[in-house]
Coordinates of C-alpha atoms in Angstrom, one line a residue:
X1 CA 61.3 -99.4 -20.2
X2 CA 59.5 -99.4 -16.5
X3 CA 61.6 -100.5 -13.8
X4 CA 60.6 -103.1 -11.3
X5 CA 61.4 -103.4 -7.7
X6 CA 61.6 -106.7 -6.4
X7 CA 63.1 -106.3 -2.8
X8 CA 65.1 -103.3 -0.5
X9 CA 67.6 -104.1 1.5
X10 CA 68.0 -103.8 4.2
X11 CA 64.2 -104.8 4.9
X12 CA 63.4 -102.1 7.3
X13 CA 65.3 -99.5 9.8
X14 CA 64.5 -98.4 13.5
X15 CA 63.7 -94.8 13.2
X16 CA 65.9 -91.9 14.5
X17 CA 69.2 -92.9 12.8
X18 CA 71.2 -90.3 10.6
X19 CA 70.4 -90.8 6.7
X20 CA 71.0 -94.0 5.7
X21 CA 71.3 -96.0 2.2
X22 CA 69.1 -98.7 0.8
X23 CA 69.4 -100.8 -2.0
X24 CA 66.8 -101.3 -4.7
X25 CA 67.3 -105.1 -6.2
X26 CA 64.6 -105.4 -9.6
X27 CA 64.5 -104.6 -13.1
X28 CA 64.8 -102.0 -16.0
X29 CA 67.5 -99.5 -14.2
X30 CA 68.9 -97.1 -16.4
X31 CA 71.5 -94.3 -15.4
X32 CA 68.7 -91.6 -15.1
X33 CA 66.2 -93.7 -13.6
X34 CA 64.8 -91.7 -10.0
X35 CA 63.5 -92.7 -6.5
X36 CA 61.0 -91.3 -4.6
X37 CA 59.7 -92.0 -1.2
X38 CA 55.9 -91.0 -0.6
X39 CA 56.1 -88.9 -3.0
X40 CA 59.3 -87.2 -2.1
X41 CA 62.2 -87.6 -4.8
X42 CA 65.2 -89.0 -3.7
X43 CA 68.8 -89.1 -4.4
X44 CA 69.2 -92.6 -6.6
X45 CA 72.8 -93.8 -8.1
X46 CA 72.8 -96.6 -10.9
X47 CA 74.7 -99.5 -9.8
X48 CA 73.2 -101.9 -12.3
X49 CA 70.8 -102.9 -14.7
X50 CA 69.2 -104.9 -11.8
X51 CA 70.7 -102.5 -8.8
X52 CA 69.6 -98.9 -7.6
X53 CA 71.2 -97.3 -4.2
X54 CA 69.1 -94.7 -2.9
X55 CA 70.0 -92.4 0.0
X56 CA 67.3 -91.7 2.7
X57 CA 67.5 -88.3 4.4
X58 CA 67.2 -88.5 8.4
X59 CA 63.9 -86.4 8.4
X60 CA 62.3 -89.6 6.5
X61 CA 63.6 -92.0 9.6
X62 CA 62.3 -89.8 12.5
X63 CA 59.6 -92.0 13.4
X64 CA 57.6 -95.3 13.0
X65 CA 55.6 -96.1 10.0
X66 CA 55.2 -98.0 6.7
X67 CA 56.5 -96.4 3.6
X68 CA 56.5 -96.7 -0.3
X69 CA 59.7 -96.3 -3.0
X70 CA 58.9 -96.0 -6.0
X71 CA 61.6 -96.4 -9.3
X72 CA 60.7 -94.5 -12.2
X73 CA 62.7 -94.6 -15.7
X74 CA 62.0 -90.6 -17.9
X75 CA 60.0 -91.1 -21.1
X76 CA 59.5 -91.4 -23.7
X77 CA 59.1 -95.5 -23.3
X78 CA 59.8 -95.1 -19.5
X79 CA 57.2 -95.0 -16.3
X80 CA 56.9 -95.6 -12.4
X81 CA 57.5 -98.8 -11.0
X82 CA 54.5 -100.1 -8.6
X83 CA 55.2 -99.0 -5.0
X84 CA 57.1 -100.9 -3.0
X85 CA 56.4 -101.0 1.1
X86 CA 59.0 -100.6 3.7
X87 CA 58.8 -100.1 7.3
X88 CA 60.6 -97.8 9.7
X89 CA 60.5 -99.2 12.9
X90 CA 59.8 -97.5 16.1
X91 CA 62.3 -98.5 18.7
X92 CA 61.4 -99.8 22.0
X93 CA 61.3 -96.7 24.5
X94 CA 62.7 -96.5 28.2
X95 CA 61.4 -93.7 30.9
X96 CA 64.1 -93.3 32.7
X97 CA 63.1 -90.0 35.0
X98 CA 60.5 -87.0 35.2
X99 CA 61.6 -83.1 36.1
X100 CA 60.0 -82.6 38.5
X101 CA 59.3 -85.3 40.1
X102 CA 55.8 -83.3 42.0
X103 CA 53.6 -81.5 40.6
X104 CA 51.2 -78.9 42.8
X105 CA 47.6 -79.3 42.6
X106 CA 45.3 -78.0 40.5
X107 CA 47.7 -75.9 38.5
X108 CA 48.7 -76.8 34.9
X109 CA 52.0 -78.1 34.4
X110 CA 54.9 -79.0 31.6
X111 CA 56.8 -82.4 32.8
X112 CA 60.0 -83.3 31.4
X113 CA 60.5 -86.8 30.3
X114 CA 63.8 -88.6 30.1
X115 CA 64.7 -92.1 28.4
X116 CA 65.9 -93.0 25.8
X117 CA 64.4 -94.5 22.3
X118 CA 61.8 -91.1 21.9
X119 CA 61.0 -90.4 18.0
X120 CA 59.0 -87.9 16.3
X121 CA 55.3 -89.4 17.1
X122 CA 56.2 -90.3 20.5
X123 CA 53.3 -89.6 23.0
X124 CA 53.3 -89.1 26.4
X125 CA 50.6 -90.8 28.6
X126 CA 48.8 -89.6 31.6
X127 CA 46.7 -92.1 33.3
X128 CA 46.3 -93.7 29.7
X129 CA 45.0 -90.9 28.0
X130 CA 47.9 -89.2 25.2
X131 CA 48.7 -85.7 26.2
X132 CA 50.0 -82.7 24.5
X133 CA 53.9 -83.7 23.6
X134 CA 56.6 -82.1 22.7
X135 CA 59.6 -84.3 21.0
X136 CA 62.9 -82.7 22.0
X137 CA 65.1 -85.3 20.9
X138 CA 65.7 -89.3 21.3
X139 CA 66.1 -89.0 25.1
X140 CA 63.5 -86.0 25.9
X141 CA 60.1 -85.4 25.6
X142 CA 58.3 -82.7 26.9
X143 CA 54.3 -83.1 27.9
X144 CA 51.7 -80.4 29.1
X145 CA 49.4 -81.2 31.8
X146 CA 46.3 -79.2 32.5
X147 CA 44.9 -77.7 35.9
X148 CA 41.8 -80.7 35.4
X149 CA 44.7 -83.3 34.7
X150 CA 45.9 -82.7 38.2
X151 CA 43.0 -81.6 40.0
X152 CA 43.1 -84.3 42.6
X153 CA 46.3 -84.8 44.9
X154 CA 48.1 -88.2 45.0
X155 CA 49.7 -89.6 42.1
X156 CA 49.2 -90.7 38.4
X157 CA 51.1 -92.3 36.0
X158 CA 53.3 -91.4 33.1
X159 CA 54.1 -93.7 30.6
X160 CA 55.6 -93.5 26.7
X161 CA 53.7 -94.8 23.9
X162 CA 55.5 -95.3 20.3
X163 CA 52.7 -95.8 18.1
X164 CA 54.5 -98.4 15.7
X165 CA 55.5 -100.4 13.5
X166 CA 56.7 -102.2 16.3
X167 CA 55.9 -99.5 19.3
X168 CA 55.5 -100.2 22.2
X169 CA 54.5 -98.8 25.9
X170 CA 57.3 -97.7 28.8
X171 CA 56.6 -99.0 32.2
X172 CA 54.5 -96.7 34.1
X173 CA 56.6 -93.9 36.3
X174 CA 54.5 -92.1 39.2
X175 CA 54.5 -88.5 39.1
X176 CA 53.3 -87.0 42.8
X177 CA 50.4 -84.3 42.6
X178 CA 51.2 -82.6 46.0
X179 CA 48.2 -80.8 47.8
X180 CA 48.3 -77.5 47.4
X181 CA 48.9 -74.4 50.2
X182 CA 46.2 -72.9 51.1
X183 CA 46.5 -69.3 51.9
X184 CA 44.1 -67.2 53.5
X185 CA 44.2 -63.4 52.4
X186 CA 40.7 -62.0 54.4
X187 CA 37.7 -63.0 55.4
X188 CA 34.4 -60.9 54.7
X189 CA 32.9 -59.3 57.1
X190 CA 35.8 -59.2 59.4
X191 CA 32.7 -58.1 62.2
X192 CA 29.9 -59.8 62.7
X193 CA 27.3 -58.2 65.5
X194 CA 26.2 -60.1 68.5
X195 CA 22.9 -61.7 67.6
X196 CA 21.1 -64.1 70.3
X197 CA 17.5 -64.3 68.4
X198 CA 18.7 -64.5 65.3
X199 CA 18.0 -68.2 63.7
X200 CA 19.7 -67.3 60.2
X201 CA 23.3 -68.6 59.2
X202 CA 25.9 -66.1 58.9
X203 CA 27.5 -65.9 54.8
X204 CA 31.2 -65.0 54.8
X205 CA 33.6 -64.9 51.7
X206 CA 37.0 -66.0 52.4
X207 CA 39.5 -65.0 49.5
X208 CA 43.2 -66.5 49.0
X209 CA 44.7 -68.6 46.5
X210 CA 45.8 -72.5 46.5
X211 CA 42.2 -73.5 47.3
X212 CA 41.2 -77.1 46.4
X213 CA 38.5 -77.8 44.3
X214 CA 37.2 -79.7 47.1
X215 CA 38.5 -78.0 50.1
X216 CA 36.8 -77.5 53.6
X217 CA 36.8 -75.1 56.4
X218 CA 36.4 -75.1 59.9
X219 CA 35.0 -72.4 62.1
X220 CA 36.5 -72.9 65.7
X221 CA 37.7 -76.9 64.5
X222 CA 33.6 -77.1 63.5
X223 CA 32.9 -77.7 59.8
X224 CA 30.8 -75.5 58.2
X225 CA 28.6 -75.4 54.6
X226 CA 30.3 -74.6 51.7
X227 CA 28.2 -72.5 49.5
X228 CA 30.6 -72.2 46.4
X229 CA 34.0 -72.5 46.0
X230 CA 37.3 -71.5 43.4
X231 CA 40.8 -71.4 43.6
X232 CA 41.3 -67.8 45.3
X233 CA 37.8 -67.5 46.7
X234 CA 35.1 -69.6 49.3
X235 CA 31.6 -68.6 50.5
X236 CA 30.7 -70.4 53.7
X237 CA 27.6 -70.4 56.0
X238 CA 28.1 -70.0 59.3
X239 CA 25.5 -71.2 62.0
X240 CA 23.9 -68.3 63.9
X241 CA 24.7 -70.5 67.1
X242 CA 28.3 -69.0 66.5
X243 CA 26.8 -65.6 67.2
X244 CA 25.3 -65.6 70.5
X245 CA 27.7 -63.8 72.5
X246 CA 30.7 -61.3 71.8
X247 CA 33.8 -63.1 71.1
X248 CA 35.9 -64.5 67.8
X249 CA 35.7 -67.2 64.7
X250 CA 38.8 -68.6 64.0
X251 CA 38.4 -69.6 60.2
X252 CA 41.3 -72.1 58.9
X253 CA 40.8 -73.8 55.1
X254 CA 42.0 -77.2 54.6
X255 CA 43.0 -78.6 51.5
X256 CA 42.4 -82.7 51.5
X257 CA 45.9 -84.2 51.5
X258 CA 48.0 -87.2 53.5
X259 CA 47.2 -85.0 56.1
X260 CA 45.3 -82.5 55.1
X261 CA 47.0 -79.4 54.5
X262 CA 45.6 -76.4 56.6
X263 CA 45.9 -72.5 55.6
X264 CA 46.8 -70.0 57.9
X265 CA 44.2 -68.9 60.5
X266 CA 41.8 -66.1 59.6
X267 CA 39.4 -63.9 62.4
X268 CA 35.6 -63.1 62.8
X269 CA 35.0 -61.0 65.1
X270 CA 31.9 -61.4 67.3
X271 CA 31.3 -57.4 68.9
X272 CA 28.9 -55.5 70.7
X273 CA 27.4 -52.7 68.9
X274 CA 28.6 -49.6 69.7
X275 CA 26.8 -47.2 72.0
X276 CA 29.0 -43.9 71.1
X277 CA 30.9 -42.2 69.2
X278 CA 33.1 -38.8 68.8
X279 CA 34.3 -36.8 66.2
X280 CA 37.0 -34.9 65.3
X281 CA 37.3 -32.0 64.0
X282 CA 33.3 -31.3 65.4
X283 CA 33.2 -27.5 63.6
X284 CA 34.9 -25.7 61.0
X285 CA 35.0 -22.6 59.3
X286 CA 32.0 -21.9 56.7
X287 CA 33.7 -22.0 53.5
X288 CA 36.0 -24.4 54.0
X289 CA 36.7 -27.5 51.1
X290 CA 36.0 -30.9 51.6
X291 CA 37.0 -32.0 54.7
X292 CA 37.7 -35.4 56.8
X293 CA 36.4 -36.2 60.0
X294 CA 37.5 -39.1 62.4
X295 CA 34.9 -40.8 64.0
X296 CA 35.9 -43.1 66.8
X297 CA 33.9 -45.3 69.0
X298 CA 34.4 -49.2 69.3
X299 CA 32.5 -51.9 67.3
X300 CA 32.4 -50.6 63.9
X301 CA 32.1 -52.8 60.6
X302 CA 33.3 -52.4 57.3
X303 CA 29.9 -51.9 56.1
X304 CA 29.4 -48.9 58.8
X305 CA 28.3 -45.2 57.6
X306 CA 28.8 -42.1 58.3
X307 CA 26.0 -39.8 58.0
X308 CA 25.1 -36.2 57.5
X309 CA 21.6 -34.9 58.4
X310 CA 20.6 -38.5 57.5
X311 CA 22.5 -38.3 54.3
X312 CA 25.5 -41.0 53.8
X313 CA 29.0 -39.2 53.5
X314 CA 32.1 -41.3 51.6
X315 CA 33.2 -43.4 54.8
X316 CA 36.4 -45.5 54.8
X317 CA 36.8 -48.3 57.5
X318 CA 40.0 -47.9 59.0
X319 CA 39.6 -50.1 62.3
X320 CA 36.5 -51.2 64.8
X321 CA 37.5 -48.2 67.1
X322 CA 37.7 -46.0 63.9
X323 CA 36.0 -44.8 60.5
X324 CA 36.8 -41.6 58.5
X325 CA 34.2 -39.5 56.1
X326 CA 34.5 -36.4 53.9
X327 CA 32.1 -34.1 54.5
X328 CA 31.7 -31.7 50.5
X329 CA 32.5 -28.3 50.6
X330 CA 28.9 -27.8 49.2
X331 CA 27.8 -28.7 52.7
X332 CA 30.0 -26.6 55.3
X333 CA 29.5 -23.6 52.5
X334 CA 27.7 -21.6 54.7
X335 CA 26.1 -21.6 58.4
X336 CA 25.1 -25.2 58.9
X337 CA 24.4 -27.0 61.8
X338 CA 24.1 -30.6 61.5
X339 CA 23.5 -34.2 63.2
X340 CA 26.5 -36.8 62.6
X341 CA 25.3 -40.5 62.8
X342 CA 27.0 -44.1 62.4
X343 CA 24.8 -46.2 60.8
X344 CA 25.6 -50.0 60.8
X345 CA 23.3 -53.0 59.4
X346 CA 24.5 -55.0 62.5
X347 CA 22.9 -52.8 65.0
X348 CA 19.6 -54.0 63.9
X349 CA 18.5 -50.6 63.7
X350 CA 19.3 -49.4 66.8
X351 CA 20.9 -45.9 66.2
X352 CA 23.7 -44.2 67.9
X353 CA 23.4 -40.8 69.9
X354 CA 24.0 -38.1 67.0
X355 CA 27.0 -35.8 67.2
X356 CA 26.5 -32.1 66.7
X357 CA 29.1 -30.8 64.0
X358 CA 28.8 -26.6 63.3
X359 CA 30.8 -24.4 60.8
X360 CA 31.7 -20.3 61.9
X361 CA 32.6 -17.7 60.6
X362 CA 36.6 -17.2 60.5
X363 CA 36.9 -13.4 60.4
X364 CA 39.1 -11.3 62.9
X365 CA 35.5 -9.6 64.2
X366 CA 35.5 -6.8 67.3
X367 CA 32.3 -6.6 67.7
X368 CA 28.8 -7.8 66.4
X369 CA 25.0 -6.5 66.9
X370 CA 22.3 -8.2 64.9
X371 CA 19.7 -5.7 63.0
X372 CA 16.0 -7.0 63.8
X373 CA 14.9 -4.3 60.8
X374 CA 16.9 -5.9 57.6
X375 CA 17.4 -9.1 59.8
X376 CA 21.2 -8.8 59.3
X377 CA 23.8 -9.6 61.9
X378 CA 26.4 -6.4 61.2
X379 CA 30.3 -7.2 62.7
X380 CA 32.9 -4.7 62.8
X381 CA 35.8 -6.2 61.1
X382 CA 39.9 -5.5 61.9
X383 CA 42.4 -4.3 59.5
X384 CA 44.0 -7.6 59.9
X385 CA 41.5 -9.1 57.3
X386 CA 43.2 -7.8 54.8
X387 CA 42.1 -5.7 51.3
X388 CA 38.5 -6.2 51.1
X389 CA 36.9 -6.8 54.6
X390 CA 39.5 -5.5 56.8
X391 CA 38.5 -2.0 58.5
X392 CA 35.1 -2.5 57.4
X393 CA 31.3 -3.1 59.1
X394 CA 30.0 -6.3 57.1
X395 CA 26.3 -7.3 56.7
X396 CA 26.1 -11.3 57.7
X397 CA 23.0 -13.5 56.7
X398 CA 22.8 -15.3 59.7
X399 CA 20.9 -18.0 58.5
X400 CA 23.5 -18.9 55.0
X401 CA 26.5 -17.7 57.0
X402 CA 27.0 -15.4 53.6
X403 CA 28.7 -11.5 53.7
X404 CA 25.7 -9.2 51.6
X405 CA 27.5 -6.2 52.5
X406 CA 30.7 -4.6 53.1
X407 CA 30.7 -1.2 53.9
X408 CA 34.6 0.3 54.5
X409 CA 34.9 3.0 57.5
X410 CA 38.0 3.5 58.8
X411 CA 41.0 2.7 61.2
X412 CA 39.8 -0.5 63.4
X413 CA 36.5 -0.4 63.4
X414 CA 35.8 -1.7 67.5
X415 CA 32.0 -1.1 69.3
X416 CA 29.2 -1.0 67.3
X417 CA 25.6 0.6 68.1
X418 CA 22.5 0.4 66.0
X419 CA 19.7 3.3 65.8
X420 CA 16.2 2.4 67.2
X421 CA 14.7 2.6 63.4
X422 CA 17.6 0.2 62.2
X423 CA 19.0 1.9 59.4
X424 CA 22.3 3.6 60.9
X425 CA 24.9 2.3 62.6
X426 CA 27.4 3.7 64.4
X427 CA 31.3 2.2 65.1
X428 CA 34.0 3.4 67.2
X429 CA 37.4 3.7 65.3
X430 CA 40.3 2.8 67.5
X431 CA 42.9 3.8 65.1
X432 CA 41.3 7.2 64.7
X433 CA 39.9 8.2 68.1
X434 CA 36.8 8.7 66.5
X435 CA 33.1 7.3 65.9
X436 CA 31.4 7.5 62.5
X437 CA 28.0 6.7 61.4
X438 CA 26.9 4.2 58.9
X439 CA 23.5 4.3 56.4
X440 CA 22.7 0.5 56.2
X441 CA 20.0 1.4 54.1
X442 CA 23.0 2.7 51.3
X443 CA 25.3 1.0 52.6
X444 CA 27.7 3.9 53.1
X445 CA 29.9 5.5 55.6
X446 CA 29.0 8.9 56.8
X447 CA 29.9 11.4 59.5
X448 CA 33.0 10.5 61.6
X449 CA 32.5 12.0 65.2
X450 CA 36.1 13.3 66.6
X451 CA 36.6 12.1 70.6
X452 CA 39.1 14.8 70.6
X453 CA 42.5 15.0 72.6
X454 CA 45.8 12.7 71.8
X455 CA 45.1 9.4 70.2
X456 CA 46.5 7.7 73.2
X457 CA 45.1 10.1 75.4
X458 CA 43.7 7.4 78.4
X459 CA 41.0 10.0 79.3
X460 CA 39.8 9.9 75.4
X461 CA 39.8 5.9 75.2
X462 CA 37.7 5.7 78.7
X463 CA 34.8 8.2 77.1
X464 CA 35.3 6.6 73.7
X465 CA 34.2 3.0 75.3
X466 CA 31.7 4.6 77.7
X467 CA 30.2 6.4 75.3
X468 CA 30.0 3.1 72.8
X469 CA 29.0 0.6 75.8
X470 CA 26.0 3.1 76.2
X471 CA 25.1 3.2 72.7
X472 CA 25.0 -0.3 72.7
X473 CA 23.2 -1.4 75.7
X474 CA 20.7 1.3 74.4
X475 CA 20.2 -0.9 71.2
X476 CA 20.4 -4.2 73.3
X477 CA 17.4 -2.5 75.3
X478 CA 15.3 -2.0 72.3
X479 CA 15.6 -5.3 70.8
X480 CA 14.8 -7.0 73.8
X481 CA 11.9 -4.7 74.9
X482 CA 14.1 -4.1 78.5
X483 CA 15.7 -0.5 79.5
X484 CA 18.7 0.4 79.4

């Protein structure tokens, strides 16, 4: 037999209410005769040949819309009844209050609502338009607004839509969209050059965060040109009439609001190029690893460069009175002597008085004589040099700064004389009371000359200098063509 359904009672149910009962009034019920609901079995009990009571979970009842039961008897001779309609009701919401209350602008944002008579399909309204919703339960909803939602300060309005059967739309609530902060981090370049001839405006990047979409700035309470514009940065164009004479720019972002809401003060400054500059350290030892300089002088810009011999060194900007650079070990190797420059695109090519900078040998020398033969510079070198140069005569390319020869002789090597061909050299020894001769042509040390008499013997120092001062003003004599 197929059953029939003729009517449900009760004839509908506002949704969101715990599980609930209905009654099925019709034909052709049996004791194993089912419900379902869309599809969905349901619990049925037998009451009556004419009478089914079917239970309705609470996850059928969550929201608004039109249903269909159907009753169904098992075969054989059984089937479905036709489908019945029945309407859960959606109940008539009340917005009662939004957390928070003010949003800031242009950021994205997740608004609590509270009322009461939220469902399932509840939808929360911005300006009209259904946002994003969360249902929490019958008195919360939860909606997500984007960064283009509230892009524009003031307020909009929230409202609660149940779509129905029987749904209706809350009063609109405001919800403020408060202009945002603007904050100022720096301003780029922090230096601009005087410039009186100049007829071109001035670009400078100004980077922060809160920025308005259609924020403005001010140089010196003067609006200025807005080139492009985000959150956390702003180009502007600046005028060149603000360039004319040394002074400042004082840059200040305002974001439109009831007032306006203005960032903190930034500075351009407007300086004289520089017209020196030192440096410190100005010389150091050939050999040495990379090392900084500090170049001070007033005016500088971050884009200012520090240059060697007309090559750029890695320069850091540290203030307008100060830059630093590394100058490479490859560079300072050997003998060099070089021109330091600053070299700023704001001084319209006009380029500073060069600084000399010079590297030296650092070796504990007594004496030195250069040999115009093997065009070698030959120093006597003290003990105090250590294993490996000390007590020795070294041959020095003066040009490279670099040792070609060491040749080891003795106690303290002091005065040194050359012979008028170049090839031996002669060296007093201190420590030994003594003078020995040196072949510079095989780089070896030869015959070592006795002064005689106690090493401290004053009468054997005196003759040992004499006789050294006259060996080498006699070799002075013949490189310089004078007598001696």
């Amino acid at each position: 037999m197929t059953p029939t359904i003729s009517s449900i009672s009760p004839g509908s149910i506002v949704a969101g209410p715990p599980s609930q009962t209905v009654t099925f009034t019709g034909t052709g019920y049996v004791a194993s005769t089912a419900a379902a609901l869309n599809g969905t079995a349901l619990q049925a009990k037998y009451v009556s040949a004419t009478s089914l009571q079917v239970a309705v979970p609470a996850s059928a009842l969550a929201s608004g819309q039109i249903v269909s039961f159907v009753a169904s008897n098992p075969s054989p001779g059984g089937g479905n009844s036709a489908a019945a309609s029945f309407s859960i009701m959606s109940p008539t919401p009340i917005l009662t209050g939004l957390s928070p209350q003010t949003v800031p602008q242009g950021a994205a944002a997740t608004v609590t609502v509270n009322g009461s008579g939220c469902e399932a399909n509840s939808v929360v309204m911005w300006n009209g338009v259904a946002r994003p919703t969360v249902f929490v339960n019958g008195t919360t909803l939860q909606v997500s607004l984007t960064s283009m939602d509230l892009q524009s300060y003031g307020t909009g309005q929230i409202t609660i839509n149940n779509p129905g059967p029987g749904g209706k739309t809350t009063t609109p609530t405001e919800l403020v969209v408060a202009a945002n902060l603007p904050t100022i981090f720096s301003v780029s370049p922090s230096s601009v050059a005087v410039n009186a001839s100049s007829n071109v405006p001035v670009s400078v990047s100004i980077s922060g965060s809160g920025f308005a979409p259609n924020a403005t700035v001010q140089a010196n309470g003067q609006f200025v040109r807005v080139s492009s514009q985000s959150a956390t940065n702003i180009r502007i164009s600046i005028p060149p009439t603000f360039f004319t004479s040394a002074g400042s720019i004082q840059i200040v972002v305002s974001n439109p609001g009831s007032p306006a809401v203005q960032s903190n003060y930034a500075t351009v400054t407007i300086a004289t190029p520089a017209v020196s500059f030192s440096i410190t350290p100005n010389s150091v030892a050939a050999g040495s690893p990379d090392t900084q300089i500090t170049v001070s002088g007033s005016s500088f810009f971050q884009d200012s460069i520090v240059e060697w011999n007309t090559t750029p060194l890695s320069t850091a900007y540290v203030s307008s009175t100060q830059l630093t650079a590394v100058i490479p070990a490859s560079l300072i190797s050997g003998f060099a002597q070089a021109s330091i420059q600053v070299s700023t695109p704001e001084s319209q090519g006009q380029p500073l008085p060069p600084q000399p900078f010079t590297t030296f040998l650092a070796l504990p020398i007594n004496d030195i004589v250069y040999n115009a033969v093997d065009g070698l510079i030959y120093a006597s070198i003290a003990g105090s040099a250590g294993e490996g140069l000390g007590n020795s005569i070294a041959g020095i390319d003066p040009n490279t700064g670099v040792i070609l020869k060491t040749i080891f002789v003795g106690s303290e090597p002091t005065r040194i004389a050359l012979s008028s061909d170049g090839t031996q050299l002669f060296t007093g020894l201190n420590g030994a009371g003594a003078v020995r001769q040196v072949n510079l042509t095989t780089a070896t040390a030869g015959l070592q000359f006795s002064l005689g008499g106690d090493r401290e013997s004053t009468t054997r120092r005196t003759s040992h200098r004499a006789s050294l001062h006259f060996l080498v003003n006699l070799t002075r004599s013949r490189c310089t063509g004078t007598t001696a």
